[in-house]
């Protein structure tokens, strides 16, 4: 099985301040991406793969409950069917990641209301 945690995102209100905070705290340099409605700064990862990011988007608000963890799965559609059958709700449906070579993601609310992401290559 792949590692269970695929990707994490830490929400921010002030993108530049947050990037400087994490770069300073960990002595790292973060690559940045300005997408259509979102900004991301990526934590360096193993083998050139990013494990997480600082994320800014209008509806992604930092709070004491704010980190989004994405878990690997084999089939997002099948996993979401199980989520819904167990009392969860789809928050963001299966969506293609707009970066070449990356797969798909979704976000669901679990039975407790926590938002969790899923990642799959297909």
Short mmCIF file of N, CA and C in Angstrom, two decimals, residues 51-105:
data_model
loop_
_atom_site.label_atom_id
_atom_site.label_comp_id
_atom_site.label_asym_id
_atom_site.label_seq_id
_atom_site.Cartn_x
_atom_site.Cartn_y
_atom_site.Cartn_z
N UNK A 51 4.81 17.07 -0.19
CA UNK A 51 3.96 16.36 0.76
C UNK A 51 2.86 17.25 1.32
N UNK A 52 2.98 18.55 1.11
CA UNK A 52 1.98 19.46 1.65
C UNK A 52 2.24 20.88 1.21
N UNK A 53 1.30 21.76 1.60
CA UNK A 53 1.40 23.15 1.15
C UNK A 53 0.71 24.10 2.10
N UNK A 54 1.12 25.37 2.01
CA UNK A 54 0.37 26.48 2.57
C UNK A 54 -0.61 26.85 1.47
N UNK A 55 -1.89 27.00 1.79
CA UNK A 55 -2.90 27.28 0.77
C UNK A 55 -3.73 28.50 1.12
N UNK A 56 -3.92 29.35 0.11
CA UNK A 56 -4.83 30.47 0.24
C UNK A 56 -5.94 30.32 -0.79
N UNK A 57 -7.17 30.40 -0.33
CA UNK A 57 -8.35 30.44 -1.18
C UNK A 57 -9.44 31.12 -0.36
N UNK A 58 -10.35 31.80 -1.03
CA UNK A 58 -11.39 32.55 -0.32
C UNK A 58 -12.15 31.72 0.70
N UNK A 59 -12.46 30.47 0.36
CA UNK A 59 -13.29 29.65 1.25
C UNK A 59 -12.48 28.68 2.10
N UNK A 60 -11.16 28.84 2.12
CA UNK A 60 -10.30 27.96 2.91
C UNK A 60 -9.74 28.80 4.04
N UNK A 61 -10.42 28.78 5.17
CA UNK A 61 -10.15 29.71 6.27
C UNK A 61 -9.38 29.02 7.39
N UNK A 62 -8.28 29.64 7.81
CA UNK A 62 -7.52 29.03 8.90
C UNK A 62 -8.30 29.09 10.22
N UNK A 63 -8.11 28.08 11.03
CA UNK A 63 -8.72 28.02 12.35
C UNK A 63 -8.00 26.96 13.15
N UNK A 64 -8.40 26.82 14.37
CA UNK A 64 -7.80 25.75 15.17
C UNK A 64 -8.19 24.38 14.65
N UNK A 65 -9.13 24.33 13.74
CA UNK A 65 -9.57 23.08 13.14
C UNK A 65 -9.13 22.97 11.69
N UNK A 66 -8.15 23.79 11.23
CA UNK A 66 -7.96 24.06 9.84
C UNK A 66 -7.11 23.20 8.94
N UNK A 67 -6.34 22.25 9.38
CA UNK A 67 -5.48 21.51 8.47
C UNK A 67 -6.28 20.44 7.73
N UNK A 68 -6.10 20.37 6.41
CA UNK A 68 -6.79 19.36 5.60
C UNK A 68 -5.80 18.25 5.26
N UNK A 69 -6.08 17.07 5.71
CA UNK A 69 -5.25 15.91 5.41
C UNK A 69 -5.90 15.15 4.26
N UNK A 70 -5.11 14.77 3.26
CA UNK A 70 -5.61 13.96 2.15
C UNK A 70 -5.00 12.57 2.24
N UNK A 71 -5.84 11.57 2.15
CA UNK A 71 -5.40 10.19 2.28
C UNK A 71 -5.44 9.51 0.92
N UNK A 72 -4.47 8.66 0.66
CA UNK A 72 -4.45 7.88 -0.57
C UNK A 72 -5.56 6.85 -0.57
N UNK A 73 -6.11 6.60 -1.74
CA UNK A 73 -7.07 5.51 -1.91
C UNK A 73 -6.93 4.97 -3.32
N UNK A 74 -7.45 3.80 -3.57
CA UNK A 74 -7.36 3.19 -4.89
C UNK A 74 -8.37 3.78 -5.87
N UNK A 75 -9.59 4.06 -5.39
CA UNK A 75 -10.68 4.48 -6.27
C UNK A 75 -11.56 5.49 -5.52
N UNK A 76 -11.44 6.77 -5.91
CA UNK A 76 -12.18 7.82 -5.21
C UNK A 76 -13.69 7.59 -5.29
N UNK A 77 -14.18 7.24 -6.45
CA UNK A 77 -15.64 7.04 -6.60
C UNK A 77 -16.16 5.97 -5.65
N UNK A 78 -15.45 4.85 -5.58
CA UNK A 78 -15.86 3.77 -4.68
C UNK A 78 -15.76 4.21 -3.22
N UNK A 79 -14.70 4.93 -2.90
CA UNK A 79 -14.51 5.40 -1.52
C UNK A 79 -15.61 6.38 -1.13
N UNK A 80 -15.98 7.30 -2.06
CA UNK A 80 -17.03 8.27 -1.74
C UNK A 80 -18.38 7.59 -1.57
N UNK A 81 -18.62 6.52 -2.30
CA UNK A 81 -19.86 5.76 -2.12
C UNK A 81 -19.93 5.20 -0.70
N UNK A 82 -18.81 4.71 -0.21
CA UNK A 82 -18.75 4.19 1.16
C UNK A 82 -18.94 5.31 2.16
N UNK A 83 -18.25 6.45 1.93
CA UNK A 83 -18.37 7.62 2.81
C UNK A 83 -19.85 7.98 2.98
N UNK A 84 -20.56 8.11 1.86
CA UNK A 84 -21.97 8.50 1.92
C UNK A 84 -22.83 7.43 2.59
N UNK A 85 -22.50 6.17 2.37
CA UNK A 85 -23.29 5.10 2.99
C UNK A 85 -23.09 5.04 4.49
N UNK A 86 -22.00 5.61 4.98
CA UNK A 86 -21.70 5.60 6.41
C UNK A 86 -22.03 6.92 7.10
N UNK A 87 -22.75 7.80 6.38
CA UNK A 87 -23.19 9.05 7.00
C UNK A 87 -22.35 10.26 6.68
N UNK A 88 -21.33 10.13 5.83
CA UNK A 88 -20.52 11.27 5.43
C UNK A 88 -21.16 11.98 4.25
N UNK A 89 -20.58 13.13 3.88
CA UNK A 89 -21.10 13.92 2.77
C UNK A 89 -19.96 14.37 1.87
N UNK A 90 -20.19 14.38 0.57
CA UNK A 90 -19.20 14.88 -0.38
C UNK A 90 -19.20 16.41 -0.32
N UNK A 91 -18.03 16.99 -0.09
CA UNK A 91 -17.87 18.45 -0.03
C UNK A 91 -17.35 18.96 -1.38
N UNK A 92 -16.31 18.33 -1.91
CA UNK A 92 -15.78 18.61 -3.24
C UNK A 92 -15.75 17.28 -3.98
N UNK A 93 -16.46 17.15 -5.09
CA UNK A 93 -16.49 15.87 -5.81
C UNK A 93 -15.14 15.54 -6.43
N UNK A 94 -15.00 14.33 -6.92
CA UNK A 94 -13.78 13.90 -7.60
C UNK A 94 -13.41 14.93 -8.67
N UNK A 95 -12.18 15.44 -8.57
CA UNK A 95 -11.72 16.53 -9.44
C UNK A 95 -10.32 16.22 -9.93
N UNK A 96 -10.07 16.42 -11.22
CA UNK A 96 -8.73 16.23 -11.79
C UNK A 96 -7.82 17.35 -11.31
N UNK A 97 -6.64 17.00 -10.85
CA UNK A 97 -5.64 17.98 -10.45
C UNK A 97 -5.01 18.56 -11.72
N UNK A 98 -4.96 19.88 -11.81
CA UNK A 98 -4.52 20.55 -13.03
C UNK A 98 -3.01 20.66 -13.15
N UNK A 99 -2.30 19.63 -12.77
CA UNK A 99 -0.85 19.56 -12.92
C UNK A 99 -0.54 18.24 -13.60
N UNK A 100 0.24 18.30 -14.66
CA UNK A 100 0.58 17.10 -15.43
C UNK A 100 1.17 16.02 -14.53
N UNK A 101 0.68 14.81 -14.69
CA UNK A 101 1.22 13.68 -13.95
C UNK A 101 0.59 13.42 -12.60
N UNK A 102 -0.30 14.32 -12.17
CA UNK A 102 -0.98 14.10 -10.89
C UNK A 102 -2.38 13.59 -11.17
N UNK A 103 -2.98 12.98 -10.20
CA UNK A 103 -4.25 12.31 -10.37
C UNK A 103 -5.45 13.16 -10.01
N UNK A 104 -6.24 12.65 -9.07
CA UNK A 104 -7.52 13.25 -8.72
C UNK A 104 -7.60 13.45 -7.21
N UNK A 105 -8.49 14.38 -6.80
CA UNK A 105 -8.74 14.58 -5.38
C UNK A 105 -10.22 14.81 -5.16
#
